[in-house]
Coordinates of C-alpha atoms and ligand atoms in Angstrom, one line a residue:
M1 CA 61.4 162.8 146.8
I2 CA 59.8 160.1 148.8
S3 CA 60.3 159.2 152.4
E4 CA 62.8 156.6 153.5
E5 CA 60.0 154.4 154.9
E6 CA 58.1 154.5 151.6
A7 CA 61.2 153.7 149.6
R8 CA 62.0 150.7 151.7
R9 CA 58.4 149.5 151.6
K10 CA 58.2 149.9 147.8
I11 CA 61.5 148.0 147.3
L12 CA 60.5 145.2 149.6
E13 CA 57.1 144.8 148.1
M14 CA 58.7 144.3 144.7
V15 CA 61.3 141.7 145.6
H16 CA 60.5 138.1 146.4
P17 CA 62.4 135.2 147.9
L18 CA 64.4 133.2 145.3
P19 CA 63.7 129.4 144.9
A20 CA 65.1 127.3 147.7
R21 CA 68.0 124.8 147.2
Q22 CA 69.9 122.2 149.1
L23 CA 73.3 123.2 150.3
S24 CA 76.0 121.3 152.2
I25 CA 76.3 122.2 155.8
S26 CA 79.9 123.3 155.3
K27 CA 78.8 125.9 152.7
S28 CA 75.7 127.1 154.4
L29 CA 77.1 129.6 156.9
D30 CA 75.2 132.9 156.7
F31 CA 72.5 131.7 154.3
F32 CA 68.9 131.5 155.5
A33 CA 66.8 128.4 156.1
A34 CA 64.1 128.1 153.4
E35 CA 62.0 125.8 155.7
D36 CA 61.8 124.6 159.3
H37 CA 64.4 121.9 160.1
F38 CA 63.6 119.4 162.9
G39 CA 65.9 117.3 165.0
R40 CA 66.2 113.6 164.2
L41 CA 67.8 112.5 167.5
P42 CA 67.5 113.6 171.1
L43 CA 70.6 115.4 172.5
P44 CA 72.3 113.6 174.1
N45 CA 71.1 110.5 172.4
F46 CA 71.9 108.3 175.4
D47 CA 72.6 108.8 179.1
N48 CA 76.3 109.4 179.4
S49 CA 79.0 110.6 181.8
A50 CA 79.9 114.3 182.0
M51 CA 83.3 113.5 183.7
D52 CA 86.2 111.1 183.8
G53 CA 85.5 109.2 187.0
Y54 CA 83.5 106.2 188.3
A55 CA 79.9 105.2 187.7
V56 CA 78.3 104.2 191.0
V57 CA 75.0 103.5 192.8
A58 CA 74.5 106.8 194.7
N59 CA 72.7 105.4 197.8
S60 CA 75.5 102.9 198.4
C61 CA 78.2 105.6 198.5
K62 CA 79.0 107.5 201.6
K63 CA 82.1 109.5 202.2
G64 CA 84.9 107.0 203.0
Q65 CA 83.1 104.1 201.3
R66 CA 85.2 101.5 199.6
L67 CA 83.9 100.2 196.2
R68 CA 85.2 97.4 193.9
V69 CA 86.0 98.5 190.4
I70 CA 84.4 95.8 188.1
G71 CA 85.3 97.1 184.7
E72 CA 85.9 100.0 182.4
Q73 CA 83.5 101.9 180.1
P74 CA 85.2 104.1 177.5
A75 CA 83.4 106.5 175.0
G76 CA 82.4 105.0 171.6
F77 CA 80.7 101.7 172.4
D78 CA 78.6 100.1 175.1
R79 CA 80.3 97.3 177.0
K80 CA 76.9 96.4 178.6
L81 CA 78.3 96.5 182.2
R82 CA 76.0 96.4 185.2
V83 CA 76.9 98.2 188.5
S84 CA 75.5 97.0 191.9
S85 CA 75.8 98.4 195.4
G86 CA 79.4 98.3 196.6
E87 CA 80.7 98.4 193.0
A88 CA 82.0 101.0 190.5
V89 CA 82.8 101.1 186.8
R90 CA 85.7 103.2 185.6
I91 CA 84.1 105.6 183.1
F92 CA 85.2 108.4 180.8
T93 CA 83.5 111.6 179.5
G94 CA 80.9 110.9 176.9
A95 CA 80.7 107.1 177.7
T96 CA 77.3 105.4 178.0
M97 CA 76.2 104.9 181.6
P98 CA 76.3 101.3 182.7
A99 CA 73.0 99.7 183.8
G100 CA 72.3 100.1 187.5
A101 CA 74.5 103.2 188.0
D102 CA 72.8 106.5 188.8
A103 CA 75.7 108.8 189.4
V104 CA 79.3 109.5 188.4
V105 CA 82.0 110.4 191.0
M106 CA 84.8 112.6 189.5
Q107 CA 88.2 110.9 189.6
E108 CA 89.5 113.8 191.6
D109 CA 87.1 112.8 194.4
V110 CA 88.3 109.2 194.8
T111 CA 91.5 107.5 195.9
R112 CA 92.4 104.6 193.7
D113 CA 93.7 101.5 195.5
S114 CA 94.4 98.8 192.9
D115 CA 91.0 97.4 191.9
E116 CA 89.2 99.4 194.6
I117 CA 88.4 103.0 195.1
V118 CA 87.7 105.0 198.3
I119 CA 85.0 107.7 197.8
N120 CA 86.1 111.1 199.3
T121 CA 82.9 113.0 198.8
D122 CA 79.1 112.7 199.3
V123 CA 77.3 111.4 196.2
E124 CA 73.9 112.4 194.9
A125 CA 71.8 110.5 192.4
G126 CA 72.0 112.0 188.9
E127 CA 75.3 113.7 189.6
F128 CA 77.6 114.2 186.5
I129 CA 75.2 112.3 184.2
R130 CA 74.0 113.9 181.0
Q131 CA 70.4 112.6 180.7
R132 CA 69.2 111.5 177.2
G133 CA 67.2 114.4 175.6
C134 CA 68.1 116.9 178.4
D135 CA 69.4 119.4 175.8
L136 CA 67.1 118.7 172.8
A137 CA 64.0 116.5 172.5
E138 CA 63.6 114.3 169.5
G139 CA 61.6 116.1 166.7
Q140 CA 62.2 119.5 168.2
R141 CA 62.6 122.4 165.7
I142 CA 66.3 123.2 165.4
L143 CA 66.2 125.8 162.7
A144 CA 63.2 128.0 161.8
K145 CA 62.4 129.1 158.2
G146 CA 64.1 132.4 157.6
E147 CA 66.7 132.0 160.3
R148 CA 70.3 132.7 159.6
I149 CA 72.6 129.7 159.7
R150 CA 75.4 130.5 162.2
A151 CA 78.4 128.4 163.2
A152 CA 76.5 126.9 166.1
T153 CA 73.6 126.1 163.8
S154 CA 75.9 124.2 161.4
A155 CA 77.2 122.2 164.4
L156 CA 73.6 121.5 165.6
L157 CA 72.6 120.3 162.1
A158 CA 75.6 118.1 161.9
S159 CA 74.9 116.7 165.4
Q160 CA 71.6 115.5 163.9
G161 CA 73.2 113.8 161.0
F162 CA 72.3 116.4 158.4
T163 CA 74.7 116.8 155.6
E164 CA 72.7 119.5 153.8
A165 CA 70.3 122.3 154.7
T166 CA 67.5 123.7 152.6
V167 CA 68.4 127.3 152.2
G168 CA 67.1 130.3 150.2
G169 CA 68.5 131.3 146.8
E170 CA 71.8 132.9 146.1
V171 CA 71.9 136.5 144.9
N172 CA 74.5 137.4 142.3
A173 CA 75.4 141.0 141.8
A174 CA 77.3 143.3 139.4
I175 CA 78.9 146.5 140.4
I176 CA 79.5 149.5 138.1
S177 CA 81.4 152.5 139.5
T178 CA 80.9 155.5 137.3
G179 CA 83.0 158.7 137.1
D180 CA 85.6 160.3 134.8
E181 CA 87.7 161.1 137.9
L182 CA 88.1 157.5 139.1
V183 CA 91.3 155.6 139.0
K184 CA 91.9 152.0 140.0
P185 CA 94.0 151.7 143.2
G186 CA 97.6 150.6 142.1
K187 CA 97.7 153.1 139.2
K188 CA 99.3 156.6 139.2
I189 CA 96.9 159.4 140.1
K190 CA 96.8 163.0 138.7
V191 CA 95.4 166.2 140.2
G192 CA 91.6 166.1 140.0
Q193 CA 91.5 162.3 140.0
I194 CA 90.6 160.0 142.9
Y195 CA 90.9 156.3 143.6
D196 CA 87.7 154.3 143.2
S197 CA 86.8 153.3 146.8
N198 CA 83.2 152.5 146.2
S199 CA 83.9 149.3 144.2
P200 CA 85.7 147.7 147.2
L201 CA 83.1 149.2 149.6
L202 CA 80.1 147.7 147.7
G203 CA 82.0 144.5 147.1
A204 CA 82.6 144.1 150.8
L205 CA 79.0 145.0 151.8
L206 CA 77.7 142.4 149.2
Q207 CA 80.0 139.8 150.6
R208 CA 78.8 140.5 154.1
C209 CA 75.3 139.7 152.9
R210 CA 76.6 136.5 151.2
A211 CA 75.7 137.8 147.8
I212 CA 78.1 136.7 145.0
V213 CA 80.0 139.5 143.3
K214 CA 79.9 138.5 139.6
S215 CA 81.6 141.5 138.1
V216 CA 83.1 144.9 139.0
E217 CA 83.5 147.5 136.3
H218 CA 84.5 151.0 136.1
C219 CA 82.7 153.2 133.5
R220 CA 83.3 156.8 132.3
D221 CA 80.5 159.4 132.4
E222 CA 79.6 158.7 128.9
R223 CA 76.1 157.5 127.8
E224 CA 77.1 154.8 125.3
S225 CA 79.8 153.3 127.5
L226 CA 77.3 153.3 130.4
I227 CA 74.7 151.5 128.3
E228 CA 77.3 148.9 127.2
A229 CA 78.4 148.3 130.8
M230 CA 74.9 148.1 132.0
K231 CA 74.0 145.5 129.3
R232 CA 76.7 143.3 130.9
G233 CA 75.7 144.2 134.5
I234 CA 72.0 143.4 134.1
K235 CA 72.7 139.8 133.4
S236 CA 73.1 139.4 137.2
R237 CA 70.2 139.3 139.6
I238 CA 71.1 142.8 140.9
L239 CA 73.1 145.6 139.5
I240 CA 74.6 148.3 141.8
I241 CA 75.7 151.5 140.1
S242 CA 77.7 153.9 142.1
G243 CA 77.7 157.6 141.2
G244 CA 76.0 159.5 138.3
V245 CA 72.5 159.4 139.8
S246 CA 72.4 163.0 140.9
V247 CA 71.2 166.0 138.9
G248 CA 74.4 167.3 137.2
E249 CA 75.1 167.1 133.4
H250 CA 77.5 164.2 134.0
D251 CA 74.9 162.2 135.9
L252 CA 73.8 159.9 133.1
V253 CA 72.8 156.8 134.8
K254 CA 69.0 157.5 134.7
A255 CA 69.1 158.3 131.0
A256 CA 71.2 155.3 130.2
L257 CA 68.8 153.0 132.1
R258 CA 65.8 154.4 130.3
D259 CA 67.6 153.7 127.0
L260 CA 67.9 150.1 128.1
G261 CA 64.1 150.0 128.7
A262 CA 64.4 150.0 132.5
Q263 CA 61.6 151.1 134.7
I264 CA 62.7 153.6 137.4
D265 CA 60.6 153.0 140.4
I266 CA 62.3 155.3 142.9
W267 CA 64.6 158.3 142.4
R268 CA 65.5 160.6 145.3
V269 CA 64.7 159.7 148.9
A270 CA 64.5 161.8 152.0
I271 CA 67.6 160.3 153.5
K272 CA 70.9 162.0 154.6
P273 CA 73.3 161.1 153.2
G274 CA 72.0 159.5 150.1
K275 CA 69.2 161.7 148.6
P276 CA 69.8 160.8 144.9
F277 CA 69.3 157.0 145.6
L278 CA 67.7 155.2 142.6
F279 CA 65.9 151.9 142.4
G280 CA 64.5 150.3 139.2
H281 CA 64.2 147.1 137.3
V282 CA 65.0 146.0 133.7
E283 CA 64.7 142.9 131.6
K284 CA 68.0 141.0 131.8
S285 CA 68.0 140.5 128.1
G286 CA 67.3 144.1 127.4
P287 CA 64.2 145.6 125.6
S288 CA 61.9 142.8 124.4
P289 CA 60.9 142.6 120.7
Q290 CA 57.5 143.9 119.8
S291 CA 56.0 140.4 119.2
S292 CA 56.8 139.0 122.7
P293 CA 54.6 139.7 125.7
S294 CA 55.7 142.7 127.5
A295 CA 57.1 142.5 131.1
R296 CA 53.9 144.2 132.3
E297 CA 51.7 141.5 130.7
R298 CA 53.9 138.7 132.1
R299 CA 54.0 140.4 135.5
T300 CA 50.2 140.6 135.6
R301 CA 49.9 137.0 134.7
S302 CA 52.5 135.7 137.2
A303 CA 53.8 137.7 140.2
G304 CA 51.2 140.5 140.0
E305 CA 51.6 144.2 139.3
G306 CA 54.5 145.8 141.2
S307 CA 56.6 142.7 141.4
V308 CA 60.0 142.0 139.9
L309 CA 60.1 139.0 137.6
A310 CA 62.8 136.3 137.6
S311 CA 63.8 137.5 134.1
E312 CA 64.4 141.0 135.5
C313 CA 67.4 142.6 137.1
L314 CA 67.0 144.9 140.1
V315 CA 69.0 148.1 139.7
F316 CA 70.2 150.1 142.6
G317 CA 71.8 153.5 142.0
V318 CA 73.8 154.6 145.0
P319 CA 75.3 158.1 145.1
G320 CA 79.0 158.4 144.5
N321 CA 79.9 159.9 147.9
P322 CA 81.2 157.0 149.9
V323 CA 79.1 157.6 153.0
S324 CA 76.0 158.0 150.9
A325 CA 76.8 154.7 149.1
F326 CA 77.4 153.0 152.5
V327 CA 74.2 154.3 154.2
T328 CA 71.9 153.7 151.2
F329 CA 73.3 150.2 150.7
L330 CA 72.5 149.3 154.3
Q331 CA 69.1 150.8 154.4
F332 CA 67.8 149.7 151.0
V333 CA 70.0 147.2 149.2
R334 CA 70.8 144.9 152.1
P335 CA 67.2 144.3 153.1
A336 CA 66.2 143.6 149.5
I337 CA 69.1 141.0 149.2
L338 CA 68.2 139.4 152.5
K339 CA 64.5 139.1 151.4
M340 CA 65.6 137.5 148.2
M341 CA 67.7 135.1 150.2
G342 CA 64.7 134.1 152.3
A343 CA 65.6 135.9 155.6
T344 CA 62.9 136.8 158.1
D345 CA 64.8 139.6 159.8
L346 CA 65.8 142.2 157.3
D347 CA 67.0 144.9 159.8
L348 CA 70.5 145.6 161.1
L349 CA 71.1 144.6 164.7
Q350 CA 69.8 147.4 167.0
M351 CA 71.3 148.1 170.4
P352 CA 70.4 150.6 173.1
A353 CA 73.1 153.2 173.8
K354 CA 73.6 156.3 175.9
L355 CA 74.2 159.3 173.7
T356 CA 77.2 161.3 174.7
V357 CA 76.3 164.6 173.0
D358 CA 73.2 166.7 172.0
L359 CA 72.0 166.2 168.5
T360 CA 69.5 168.0 166.3
N361 CA 68.3 167.2 162.8
D362 CA 66.9 170.4 161.2
S363 CA 67.1 169.1 157.6
D364 CA 64.1 167.8 155.6
R365 CA 65.5 164.3 155.6
A366 CA 66.2 161.5 158.1
H367 CA 69.8 161.8 159.1
Y368 CA 72.1 158.8 159.7
I369 CA 74.8 159.9 162.1
R370 CA 78.0 157.8 162.0
G371 CA 79.5 157.0 165.3
K372 CA 81.2 154.7 167.7
L373 CA 79.3 152.4 170.1
E374 CA 81.6 151.6 172.9
H375 CA 80.7 150.3 176.4
G376 CA 77.1 151.1 175.8
R377 CA 77.8 154.8 174.8
F378 CA 77.4 156.3 171.3
T379 CA 79.6 159.1 170.2
P380 CA 79.4 160.7 166.7
V381 CA 82.8 160.2 164.9
G382 CA 84.4 162.5 162.3
R383 CA 82.8 164.9 159.9
Q384 CA 79.2 164.2 159.3
E385 CA 79.5 164.8 155.6
S386 CA 78.8 162.4 152.8
H387 CA 82.4 162.4 151.5
A388 CA 84.0 161.9 154.9
L389 CA 85.3 158.3 154.5
F390 CA 87.8 158.4 157.3
G391 CA 85.1 159.2 159.9
L392 CA 83.0 156.3 158.5
S393 CA 85.9 154.0 158.8
Q394 CA 86.2 154.8 162.5
S395 CA 82.5 154.2 163.2
N396 CA 80.7 151.0 163.9
A397 CA 77.1 152.2 164.4
L398 CA 74.5 154.5 162.9
L399 CA 72.0 156.6 164.7
R400 CA 68.9 157.6 162.8
L401 CA 67.7 161.1 163.6
G402 CA 64.2 161.7 162.2
I403 CA 63.2 164.9 160.5
G404 CA 63.2 167.7 163.2
Q405 CA 64.3 165.3 165.9
S406 CA 66.4 166.6 168.8
L407 CA 68.2 164.4 171.3
K408 CA 70.0 165.3 174.5
A409 CA 73.3 163.9 175.9
D410 CA 72.7 161.0 178.3
E411 CA 69.4 160.0 176.5
I412 CA 69.1 156.3 175.7
V413 CA 68.8 155.8 171.9
E414 CA 68.6 152.8 169.6
V415 CA 71.6 152.5 167.3
Q416 CA 72.1 150.2 164.3
I417 CA 75.2 148.1 164.4
C418 CA 76.9 148.3 161.0
D419 CA 80.2 146.6 161.7
Ligands
AMP1 P1 78.4 161.5 141.9 O1 77.4 160.8 142.7 O2 78.9 160.8 140.7 O3 78.0 162.9 141.6 O4 79.7 161.6 142.8 C1 79.6 162.3 144.1 C2 81.0 162.4 144.7 O5 81.4 161.1 145.0 C3 82.1 163.0 143.9 O6 82.9 163.8 144.7 C4 82.8 161.8 143.3 O7 84.2 162.1 143.0 C5 82.7 160.8 144.4 N1 82.8 159.5 143.9 C6 82.1 159.0 142.9 N2 82.3 157.7 142.7 C7 83.2 157.3 143.6 C8 83.9 156.2 143.9 N3 83.7 155.0 143.1 N4 84.8 156.1 144.9 C9 85.0 157.2 145.6 N5 84.4 158.4 145.4 C10 83.5 158.5 144.4
MG2 MG1 80.0 161.2 139.1

C-alpha cells in the first residue's frame, strides 16, 4: 500500500498533456487554453455613452441651463457630429461620443422642450462616458495557458473577434462495470442482485471533466469476458473499471489486465474509502509482437521512462463500493484527465468552513468525510461507510482527515467542493 500523495504524484508524473487543437468558441466551454490568448481590441473600442441621454460640454452646463439639441447619435455608426458650448446631442447607450462632448446627462435628468433641453442636475466632465480601453487594454492577456474556459471567457474571446480558441486535447474514456450481482436499471431485480449505479456515477463524473464517454459495458466476474471487454475498452485514451480490484476470489481485474500485457503501476492506496484503487497502462492494440520494439524501448526513446505513450491506454480500477468509486475518481482520475486536457489547476475547489462536530481519524489511511457545506459550516452527512450512497448523494463537500488527525467542533477546516 502506498500513500495517497505518492499515488497521485506517480499518476501525474506518468500522464502528459495531449496535443492542442483549435475549437470553436461555442464548443470550448470547460476546456482549457493550450496557450496564452491576447486581446486584439481595447474594450471598449471607442469612447461611448453609458446611458440614454444627451452628450454635452460639461463646463457649459449648470443646473437650470438650456441647451439646443443639434442632432441624434444612435448606437451602430458614427454620425460625426460635433457639440459646442450651449449645445447637446441626443445619444443612446453604446453610441460613439460626438466630438467636443465630454459628458452625458441621463435623460431622466433633463426636461425636453421641443428642440431644447433644460438640465436639472450638475454635470461633471467624464460622467456616463465609457472611455476607450478602460476595461481592457489592447494586447492584454485575456486567457492564460491552462486556464478553464468559462461562459464569461467565451464572451470575452468573442468580444475580441475570436471564432476559435486553442485548447488542450480531448480525453475519451471507456467504462466497464464488473460484478455478477449487477443488473441494468430498468430490468427486474432478484434477491442478491443490485442495480449498477457506478456506470452512471462514473459517466457523470467524466462528463463533468469534459471527457467523452465512448463506451459503457457491464461485465461478469469471469476472466475471459473481462479480457474481451478490456480489449474493447483499451481502445479509448482511458479505461475505468469499477469493482473486482479487491482481494477476493472474484476480483479478477488485475489478473485479466496482466493477461492483456498491462503494467500495473499502483495497487492499493492508503485512502478511505478506496483502498483497492488500481492504476496501470497497456498498449491500446494489446500485447505487441516479438519483432516490434517493446513499449519500454519506445518509451525510453520518446517520452522517457515512467511516461505513458500516446499508443497506450491508462487504466484506472476503482473499487465497486459507490463512495469508494466517487472518492478515488475525484482524487486520482480527475487530476489525470485535467492534466491530459492541459489544465494548470488540477485540484478541486477548496473552501474554508467551520466544522460542526468533533472528528478523529484513527485508521491507517487518509479519510475523506462526506458532508454538507452550508453557510460556511461543514457537517458530516449520513453513514461514513463506502457503500452508503444516500449519504453521498446528500453531501456536497469532502473533508480530508489525515492519518491520526483529530479536529474539534468550531475549528476552521478546508473542505473540497465536489458538487
Ligand atoms: P467489489 O469492488 O467488486 O468487491 O464490490 C464492492 C461492493 O460494491 C459490493 O458490495 C458490490 O456489490 C458493490 N458494487 C460493485 N459494482 C457496483 C456497481 N457498478 N454499482 C453499485 N455497486 C457496486
Ligand atoms: Mg465485484
